[in-house]
Short mmCIF file of C-alpha atoms and ligand atoms in Angstrom, two decimals:
data_model
loop_
_atom_site.label_atom_id
_atom_site.label_comp_id
_atom_site.label_asym_id
_atom_site.label_seq_id
_atom_site.Cartn_x
_atom_site.Cartn_y
_atom_site.Cartn_z
CA MET A 1 -70.34 -72.49 14.60
CA THR A 2 -69.80 -73.91 18.03
CA ALA A 3 -66.61 -72.30 19.29
CA HIS A 4 -67.81 -68.74 18.67
CA ALA A 5 -71.60 -68.94 19.04
CA ASP A 6 -71.72 -65.44 20.57
CA VAL A 7 -71.76 -62.41 18.30
CA ARG A 8 -68.47 -60.50 18.41
CA GLU A 9 -68.04 -56.90 17.40
CA ILE A 10 -65.30 -56.58 14.80
CA PRO A 11 -65.55 -53.19 13.10
CA PHE A 12 -64.12 -52.89 9.62
CA PHE A 13 -61.82 -50.18 10.97
CA ASN A 14 -61.74 -48.31 14.26
CA TYR A 15 -60.18 -44.87 13.87
CA ARG A 16 -60.09 -44.26 17.63
CA GLY A 17 -58.47 -47.63 18.33
CA ALA A 18 -55.95 -47.42 15.51
CA PHE A 19 -53.51 -45.34 17.54
CA SER A 20 -54.33 -46.48 21.08
CA SER A 21 -51.48 -49.02 21.28
CA ILE A 22 -48.97 -46.16 20.83
CA GLU A 23 -50.91 -43.50 22.69
CA GLY A 24 -48.10 -42.71 25.18
CA PRO A 25 -45.26 -42.24 22.66
CA LEU A 26 -47.71 -40.54 20.29
CA MET A 27 -48.64 -37.88 22.84
CA ASP A 28 -44.95 -37.45 23.78
CA THR A 29 -44.13 -36.90 20.11
CA ILE A 30 -46.90 -34.36 19.66
CA ARG A 31 -45.90 -32.52 22.85
CA ASP A 32 -42.28 -32.45 21.74
CA VAL A 33 -43.18 -30.89 18.38
CA VAL A 34 -45.48 -28.37 20.08
CA ASP A 35 -42.80 -27.50 22.66
CA ARG A 36 -40.34 -26.80 19.88
CA GLY A 37 -42.91 -24.86 17.84
CA ALA A 38 -41.71 -26.84 14.84
CA PHE A 39 -44.69 -26.94 12.52
CA ILE A 40 -43.75 -26.39 8.88
CA MET A 41 -40.78 -27.84 6.93
CA GLN A 42 -38.69 -28.65 9.98
CA LYS A 43 -36.23 -31.41 10.84
CA ASP A 44 -38.95 -33.95 11.66
CA LEU A 45 -40.10 -33.68 8.05
CA THR A 46 -36.66 -33.84 6.46
CA ASP A 47 -35.66 -36.77 8.73
CA PHE A 48 -38.79 -38.67 7.77
CA GLU A 49 -38.30 -37.91 4.07
CA ALA A 50 -34.71 -39.20 4.31
CA ALA A 51 -35.86 -42.36 6.11
CA CYS A 52 -38.49 -43.02 3.43
CA ALA A 53 -36.04 -42.42 0.58
CA ALA A 54 -33.52 -44.85 2.13
CA TYR A 55 -36.23 -47.45 2.77
CA LEU A 56 -37.59 -47.24 -0.77
CA GLY A 57 -34.18 -47.03 -2.42
CA VAL A 58 -35.00 -43.74 -4.20
CA LYS A 59 -32.99 -40.54 -4.40
CA HIS A 60 -35.65 -37.99 -3.50
CA ALA A 61 -38.75 -38.01 -1.29
CA PHE A 62 -41.01 -35.04 -0.49
CA GLY A 63 -43.75 -35.02 2.11
CA VAL A 64 -46.95 -33.57 0.65
CA GLY A 65 -50.46 -32.84 1.85
CA ASN A 66 -51.91 -36.08 0.47
CA ALA A 67 -51.25 -38.67 -2.26
CA THR A 68 -53.63 -36.99 -4.72
CA ASP A 69 -51.50 -33.84 -4.65
CA GLY A 70 -48.40 -36.03 -4.92
CA LEU A 71 -49.69 -37.61 -8.13
CA TYR A 72 -50.73 -34.25 -9.54
CA PHE A 73 -47.28 -32.83 -8.81
CA ALA A 74 -45.66 -35.93 -10.31
CA PHE A 75 -47.48 -35.45 -13.63
CA LYS A 76 -46.74 -31.70 -13.66
CA ALA A 77 -43.07 -32.29 -12.82
CA ALA A 78 -42.84 -35.01 -15.47
CA GLY A 79 -43.95 -32.50 -18.10
CA LEU A 80 -47.45 -33.73 -18.87
CA ALA A 81 -48.87 -31.40 -21.55
CA ALA A 82 -52.51 -30.52 -22.21
CA GLY A 83 -54.28 -33.41 -23.91
CA ASP A 84 -51.65 -36.05 -23.12
CA GLU A 85 -53.25 -39.41 -22.44
CA VAL A 86 -52.50 -41.42 -19.32
CA ILE A 87 -53.51 -45.08 -19.15
CA PHE A 88 -54.67 -46.29 -15.74
CA PRO A 89 -56.76 -49.17 -14.30
CA SER A 90 -60.38 -48.33 -13.53
CA HIS A 91 -60.00 -50.47 -10.40
CA THR A 92 -58.74 -47.57 -8.31
CA MET A 93 -59.80 -44.56 -6.33
CA VAL A 94 -61.09 -41.60 -8.31
CA ALA A 95 -58.06 -39.69 -6.98
CA SER A 96 -55.77 -41.47 -9.47
CA PRO A 97 -57.37 -40.06 -12.64
CA ALA A 98 -58.31 -36.80 -10.89
CA SER A 99 -54.60 -36.02 -10.64
CA VAL A 100 -54.28 -36.45 -14.41
CA HIS A 101 -57.37 -34.35 -15.08
CA PHE A 102 -56.13 -31.43 -12.99
CA ALA A 103 -52.68 -31.64 -14.56
CA GLY A 104 -54.40 -31.09 -17.93
CA GLY A 105 -54.19 -34.66 -19.19
CA VAL A 106 -56.77 -37.18 -20.34
CA PRO A 107 -57.11 -40.24 -18.11
CA VAL A 108 -57.81 -43.41 -20.14
CA PRO A 109 -59.26 -46.24 -18.04
CA VAL A 110 -58.45 -49.86 -18.92
CA ASP A 111 -59.52 -53.24 -17.59
CA ILE A 112 -57.96 -55.46 -14.95
CA GLY A 113 -56.51 -58.94 -15.40
CA PRO A 114 -57.21 -62.06 -13.33
CA ASP A 115 -55.01 -60.67 -10.53
CA HIS A 116 -57.27 -57.55 -10.26
CA MET A 117 -54.34 -55.31 -11.23
CA ILE A 118 -54.07 -53.39 -14.51
CA ASP A 119 -54.02 -55.86 -17.41
CA PRO A 120 -50.81 -55.30 -19.43
CA ARG A 121 -52.52 -56.53 -22.64
CA LYS A 122 -55.20 -53.87 -22.21
CA ILE A 123 -52.53 -51.20 -21.78
CA GLU A 124 -51.08 -51.98 -25.21
CA ALA A 125 -54.52 -51.98 -26.81
CA ALA A 126 -55.28 -48.51 -25.39
CA ILE A 127 -52.11 -46.80 -26.63
CA THR A 128 -52.70 -43.99 -29.15
CA LYS A 129 -50.51 -41.27 -30.63
CA LYS A 130 -51.42 -39.10 -27.65
CA THR A 131 -50.41 -41.58 -24.94
CA ARG A 132 -47.53 -40.30 -22.82
CA PHE A 133 -47.81 -42.11 -19.49
CA ILE A 134 -48.89 -45.34 -17.85
CA MET A 135 -50.12 -45.07 -14.27
CA PRO A 136 -50.11 -48.53 -12.68
CA VAL A 137 -51.96 -48.60 -9.36
CA GLN A 138 -50.35 -50.79 -6.69
CA VAL A 139 -53.78 -51.49 -5.28
CA ASN A 140 -54.47 -53.21 -1.95
CA GLY A 141 -50.77 -53.25 -1.10
CA ARG A 142 -49.70 -55.41 -4.05
CA THR A 143 -47.27 -54.31 -6.74
CA CYS A 144 -48.17 -54.97 -10.38
CA ASP A 145 -45.96 -57.14 -12.59
CA MET A 146 -43.70 -54.19 -13.32
CA ASP A 147 -41.50 -56.19 -15.75
CA GLN A 148 -44.37 -56.43 -18.20
CA ILE A 149 -45.44 -52.82 -17.71
CA GLN A 150 -41.88 -51.53 -18.08
CA ALA A 151 -41.45 -53.56 -21.29
CA ILE A 152 -44.58 -51.94 -22.77
CA ALA A 153 -43.45 -48.48 -21.66
CA ASP A 154 -40.00 -49.01 -23.22
CA LYS A 155 -41.45 -50.37 -26.46
CA HIS A 156 -43.74 -47.35 -26.92
CA GLY A 157 -41.57 -44.63 -25.39
CA LEU A 158 -43.94 -44.01 -22.44
CA ARG A 159 -43.13 -42.92 -18.88
CA ILE A 160 -44.49 -44.62 -15.77
CA ILE A 161 -45.94 -42.70 -12.82
CA GLU A 162 -46.91 -45.11 -10.04
CA ASP A 163 -49.93 -44.68 -7.84
CA ALA A 164 -48.41 -46.34 -4.79
CA ALA A 165 -50.90 -44.74 -2.37
CA GLN A 166 -51.75 -48.16 -0.91
CA ALA A 167 -48.39 -49.84 -1.20
CA LEU A 168 -45.64 -48.54 1.08
CA GLY A 169 -43.31 -51.52 1.58
CA SER A 170 -44.83 -53.71 -1.12
CA LYS A 171 -42.31 -55.26 -3.52
CA PHE A 172 -42.06 -56.91 -6.90
CA ASN A 173 -38.93 -58.99 -7.53
CA GLY A 174 -37.39 -57.50 -4.39
CA ARG A 175 -37.86 -53.93 -5.56
CA MET A 176 -40.12 -51.50 -3.71
CA ALA A 177 -43.37 -50.17 -5.12
CA GLY A 178 -42.73 -46.54 -5.92
CA SER A 179 -39.18 -47.11 -7.13
CA PHE A 180 -40.04 -48.30 -10.66
CA GLY A 181 -41.49 -45.26 -12.37
CA LEU A 182 -40.29 -41.75 -13.09
CA ALA A 183 -42.15 -40.75 -9.92
CA ALA A 184 -44.64 -42.25 -7.46
CA SER A 185 -47.00 -41.12 -4.75
CA PHE A 186 -47.90 -42.64 -1.36
CA SER A 187 -50.78 -41.88 1.01
CA PHE A 188 -50.67 -41.62 4.81
CA TYR A 189 -54.46 -41.35 5.25
CA PRO A 190 -55.21 -42.63 8.81
CA ALA A 191 -56.41 -46.08 7.67
CA LYS A 192 -53.31 -46.72 5.56
CA VAL A 193 -50.73 -49.31 6.66
CA LEU A 194 -48.67 -46.30 7.71
CA GLY A 195 -51.20 -43.63 8.64
CA CYS A 196 -51.10 -40.23 10.33
CA LEU A 197 -53.68 -38.20 12.27
CA GLY A 198 -55.20 -36.64 9.18
CA ASP A 199 -54.16 -36.37 5.56
CA GLY A 200 -50.60 -36.83 4.40
CA GLY A 201 -48.60 -38.12 1.45
CA LEU A 202 -45.17 -38.58 -0.07
CA VAL A 203 -43.99 -38.13 -3.64
CA VAL A 204 -40.71 -39.76 -4.72
CA THR A 205 -38.42 -39.84 -7.74
CA ASN A 206 -34.92 -40.84 -8.81
CA ASP A 207 -34.74 -38.04 -11.37
CA ASP A 208 -32.93 -34.88 -10.21
CA ALA A 209 -34.76 -32.50 -12.56
CA VAL A 210 -38.17 -33.94 -11.59
CA ALA A 211 -37.12 -33.63 -7.94
CA ASP A 212 -36.31 -29.93 -8.36
CA ARG A 213 -39.74 -29.33 -9.81
CA LEU A 214 -41.48 -31.40 -7.11
CA HIS A 215 -39.66 -29.38 -4.47
CA GLY A 216 -41.16 -26.17 -5.81
CA LEU A 217 -44.58 -27.50 -6.68
CA ARG A 218 -45.38 -28.39 -3.10
CA ASP A 219 -43.84 -25.20 -1.61
CA HIS A 220 -44.90 -22.07 -3.48
CA GLY A 221 -42.42 -22.65 -6.27
CA ARG A 222 -39.45 -22.21 -3.97
CA ASN A 223 -36.14 -23.93 -4.64
CA ARG A 224 -33.75 -25.26 -2.00
CA GLU A 225 -32.36 -21.77 -1.45
CA GLY A 226 -35.85 -20.50 -0.71
CA GLU A 227 -36.09 -18.46 -3.92
CA VAL A 228 -39.19 -18.56 -6.08
CA ALA A 229 -38.03 -20.47 -9.15
CA GLY A 230 -41.44 -21.04 -10.77
CA TRP A 231 -45.11 -21.45 -9.99
CA GLY A 232 -45.99 -23.68 -7.07
CA MET A 233 -48.78 -24.66 -4.73
CA ASN A 234 -48.84 -25.15 -0.99
CA SER A 235 -49.05 -28.84 -0.13
CA ARG A 236 -46.47 -29.72 2.51
CA LEU A 237 -46.69 -32.65 4.89
CA ASP A 238 -47.13 -31.05 8.31
CA ASN A 239 -44.10 -31.42 10.51
CA ILE A 240 -46.24 -32.85 13.32
CA GLN A 241 -47.62 -35.51 10.97
CA ALA A 242 -44.09 -36.36 9.79
CA ALA A 243 -43.03 -36.87 13.41
CA ILE A 244 -46.06 -39.10 14.06
CA LEU A 245 -45.33 -41.12 10.91
CA HIS A 246 -41.65 -41.47 11.74
CA LEU A 247 -42.52 -42.80 15.20
CA GLN A 248 -44.56 -45.62 13.66
CA PHE A 249 -42.15 -46.13 10.78
CA ARG A 250 -39.54 -47.47 13.22
CA ASP A 251 -41.74 -50.59 13.68
CA TYR A 252 -42.91 -50.75 10.11
CA ALA A 253 -41.48 -54.18 9.33
CA SER A 254 -43.41 -55.75 12.20
CA ILE A 255 -46.60 -53.92 11.15
CA ILE A 256 -46.29 -55.46 7.69
CA ASP A 257 -45.45 -58.88 9.14
CA TYR A 258 -48.57 -58.77 11.28
CA ARG A 259 -50.81 -57.94 8.34
CA ARG A 260 -49.23 -60.72 6.30
CA SER A 261 -49.90 -63.16 9.17
CA LEU A 262 -53.58 -62.14 9.15
CA ALA A 263 -53.71 -62.74 5.38
CA ALA A 264 -52.17 -66.17 5.91
CA ALA A 265 -54.79 -66.90 8.59
CA TYR A 266 -57.63 -65.89 6.24
CA GLU A 267 -56.14 -68.10 3.54
CA ALA A 268 -55.84 -71.09 5.89
CA ALA A 269 -59.42 -70.70 7.09
CA LEU A 270 -61.17 -69.85 3.82
CA GLY A 271 -58.89 -70.94 0.99
CA ASP A 272 -60.91 -74.06 0.16
CA LEU A 273 -64.28 -72.31 -0.36
CA PRO A 274 -65.38 -72.42 -4.02
CA GLU A 275 -67.70 -69.44 -3.46
CA LEU A 276 -64.75 -67.13 -2.78
CA ASN A 277 -61.79 -65.86 -4.74
CA LEU A 278 -59.30 -64.73 -2.11
CA PRO A 279 -56.38 -62.38 -2.70
CA PRO A 280 -53.07 -64.18 -3.24
CA ALA A 281 -51.64 -65.62 -0.02
CA PRO A 282 -48.38 -64.10 1.28
CA ASP A 283 -46.33 -67.05 0.00
CA ALA A 284 -48.32 -67.65 -3.22
CA ASP A 285 -45.78 -66.12 -5.64
CA SER A 286 -42.20 -65.43 -4.60
CA ARG A 287 -41.96 -62.44 -6.97
CA HIS A 288 -44.59 -60.56 -4.97
CA PHE A 289 -44.31 -59.20 -1.43
CA ASP A 290 -47.72 -57.79 -0.52
CA VAL A 291 -48.43 -55.54 2.48
CA TYR A 292 -52.21 -56.12 2.55
CA GLN A 293 -53.42 -52.55 2.77
CA ASN A 294 -56.77 -54.27 2.27
CA TYR A 295 -58.00 -57.84 2.25
CA GLU A 296 -60.31 -57.67 -0.74
CA LEU A 297 -61.90 -60.81 -2.12
CA GLU A 298 -64.57 -61.81 -4.59
CA ALA A 299 -67.62 -63.55 -3.15
CA ASP A 300 -70.73 -65.21 -4.56
CA ARG A 301 -73.92 -63.56 -3.24
CA ARG A 302 -71.72 -60.69 -2.06
CA ASP A 303 -74.51 -58.36 -0.93
CA GLU A 304 -76.23 -61.06 1.13
CA LEU A 305 -72.91 -62.03 2.66
CA LYS A 306 -72.31 -58.42 3.71
CA VAL A 307 -75.70 -58.22 5.45
CA PHE A 308 -75.16 -61.59 7.11
CA LEU A 309 -71.71 -60.63 8.41
CA LYS A 310 -73.16 -57.38 9.78
CA SER A 311 -75.73 -59.42 11.73
CA ARG A 312 -72.77 -61.36 13.18
CA GLY A 313 -71.07 -58.13 14.28
CA ILE A 314 -68.52 -58.06 11.46
CA GLY A 315 -67.86 -54.87 9.53
CA THR A 316 -66.97 -55.13 5.85
CA LEU A 317 -66.45 -52.59 3.09
CA ILE A 318 -67.35 -52.51 -0.57
CA GLN A 319 -64.65 -50.27 -1.89
CA TRP A 320 -65.32 -46.92 -3.52
CA GLY A 321 -69.08 -47.20 -3.13
CA GLY A 322 -69.13 -50.31 -5.33
CA SER A 323 -68.11 -48.44 -8.50
CA ALA A 324 -65.02 -48.47 -10.64
CA VAL A 325 -63.85 -45.06 -11.84
CA HIS A 326 -65.33 -45.41 -15.34
CA GLN A 327 -68.74 -46.19 -13.80
CA PHE A 328 -69.23 -42.72 -12.28
CA PRO A 329 -71.60 -41.08 -14.81
CA ALA A 330 -70.48 -37.56 -13.85
CA LEU A 331 -66.96 -38.24 -15.10
CA GLY A 332 -68.12 -38.97 -18.63
CA PHE A 333 -66.15 -42.12 -19.41
CA LYS A 334 -67.87 -44.07 -22.15
CA VAL A 335 -66.17 -47.45 -22.00
CA SER A 336 -67.14 -50.91 -20.98
CA LEU A 337 -64.56 -52.82 -18.95
CA PRO A 338 -66.10 -56.25 -18.32
CA ALA A 339 -63.54 -57.73 -15.92
CA THR A 340 -63.58 -54.61 -13.72
CA GLU A 341 -67.39 -54.44 -13.80
CA ARG A 342 -67.71 -58.09 -12.80
CA PHE A 343 -65.18 -57.54 -10.03
CA PHE A 344 -67.14 -54.62 -8.58
CA GLN A 345 -70.26 -56.79 -8.42
CA ARG A 346 -68.41 -59.35 -6.34
CA CYS A 347 -65.76 -57.54 -4.30
CA ILE A 348 -65.86 -57.12 -0.53
CA MET A 349 -63.19 -56.31 2.04
CA LEU A 350 -62.81 -58.12 5.34
CA PRO A 351 -61.28 -56.48 8.44
CA MET A 352 -57.50 -56.17 7.98
CA ASN A 353 -55.67 -53.96 10.44
CA MET A 354 -53.58 -54.03 13.61
CA MET A 355 -56.66 -54.34 15.86
CA VAL A 356 -57.78 -57.63 14.26
CA THR A 357 -56.56 -60.80 16.00
CA THR A 358 -56.14 -64.29 14.55
CA ASP A 359 -59.01 -65.29 16.82
CA ASP A 360 -61.14 -62.64 15.10
CA VAL A 361 -60.13 -64.12 11.73
CA GLU A 362 -61.25 -67.55 12.93
CA TYR A 363 -64.61 -66.16 14.00
CA ILE A 364 -65.06 -64.29 10.70
CA ALA A 365 -64.14 -67.44 8.78
CA GLU A 366 -66.58 -69.57 10.79
CA CYS A 367 -69.35 -67.09 10.02
CA ILE A 368 -68.53 -67.09 6.30
CA ARG A 369 -68.35 -70.88 6.19
CA GLY A 370 -71.69 -71.03 7.96
CA PHE A 371 -73.20 -68.59 5.45
CA TYR A 372 -72.22 -70.84 2.54
CA GLY A 373 -73.27 -74.01 4.40
CA HIS A 374 -69.79 -75.48 4.86
C1 LIG B 401 -55.24 -46.04 -4.99
C2 LIG B 401 -55.32 -44.69 -4.36
N1 LIG B 401 -54.85 -43.62 -5.03
C3 LIG B 401 -54.87 -42.39 -4.50
C4 LIG B 401 -55.40 -42.16 -3.26
C5 LIG B 401 -55.45 -40.77 -2.72
O1 LIG B 401 -54.75 -40.65 -1.52
P1 LIG B 401 -55.00 -39.39 -0.56
O2 LIG B 401 -56.26 -39.65 0.16
O3 LIG B 401 -53.80 -39.39 0.34
O4 LIG B 401 -55.05 -38.19 -1.44
C6 LIG B 401 -55.91 -43.22 -2.52
C7 LIG B 401 -56.47 -42.96 -1.19
O5 LIG B 401 -56.80 -43.72 -0.42
C8 LIG B 401 -55.88 -44.52 -3.09
O6 LIG B 401 -56.36 -45.56 -2.43
#
């Protein structure tokens, strides 16, 4: 560790710094919305929804309060009935199954495969007479092998609702995450690849009838004419947040490119270490286009590594408090999912965001190599 002997401060994420590079245009955007008094369901929102729909190649997109609401609305709009089972990977945020729970369904957690995504073989094994949906989670900005999942869904007459909260812009076989299932939900939480100044989300579908129901569910049951056509909630993406998102969305391709270049730098600097299992490199599999919402790897002596990196000024994160969904006792899941459990003993996330430089990656890699004695 000669080149970078001094300790550097590299936080895992810096919420204040995340928006500083666009502070001028950001403040102009906010002032413009305030000057127009355009706060709820205005043109900024509909323009952003249209831009997202075009980008994703879907017919309908609705800004919602957050991705959890978006998933909940997706299941309600898709006709989930009380007691219907929904298969999902336990390697996800508790929000994924919470949406099923509140829609009246029964979330059924299954194990992950070697790629840390839902294991298609485990999906088939978990199907019962009550199964109605599969919810793949496009975790860490990677899209599952949707060919395999679609084949299982078709074989058993199941619908797919995608949790694409972490995956705006991620693709499988050239097709965008969120465009495979009957509906999908995205998150704009501030630390997301595309984040706003608070909570925000988007729910999308290609199905006109589902779209009509989504429209009402997020806006007091109102249809496009403003008439109450059924029961609904209030979960609209704020107009000001839509304007802030749209501002950043114009440079979205370069944001993704930058994250992919950081992933390539991590791979080049750490790919040979036997103690680590890195996420797939950007060019590892031409079917996948990953946006690296997170850079999550498996590491030997994970807890010691975390403490060591902290002493070197490097922030890391063990996702979701170190527990898979089925491991939260309060939720009452009584399953054992060995691959997921092993993963949660070994997983750790390294800094991956627009404030991290390739020089930072080099420093982080030097520290990790030093830790393992390489
Ligand atoms: C995989 C996954 N699903 C759902 C959510 C919920 O998103 P939100 O916080 O926008 O409700 C998140 C949030 O980060 C997530 O990571």
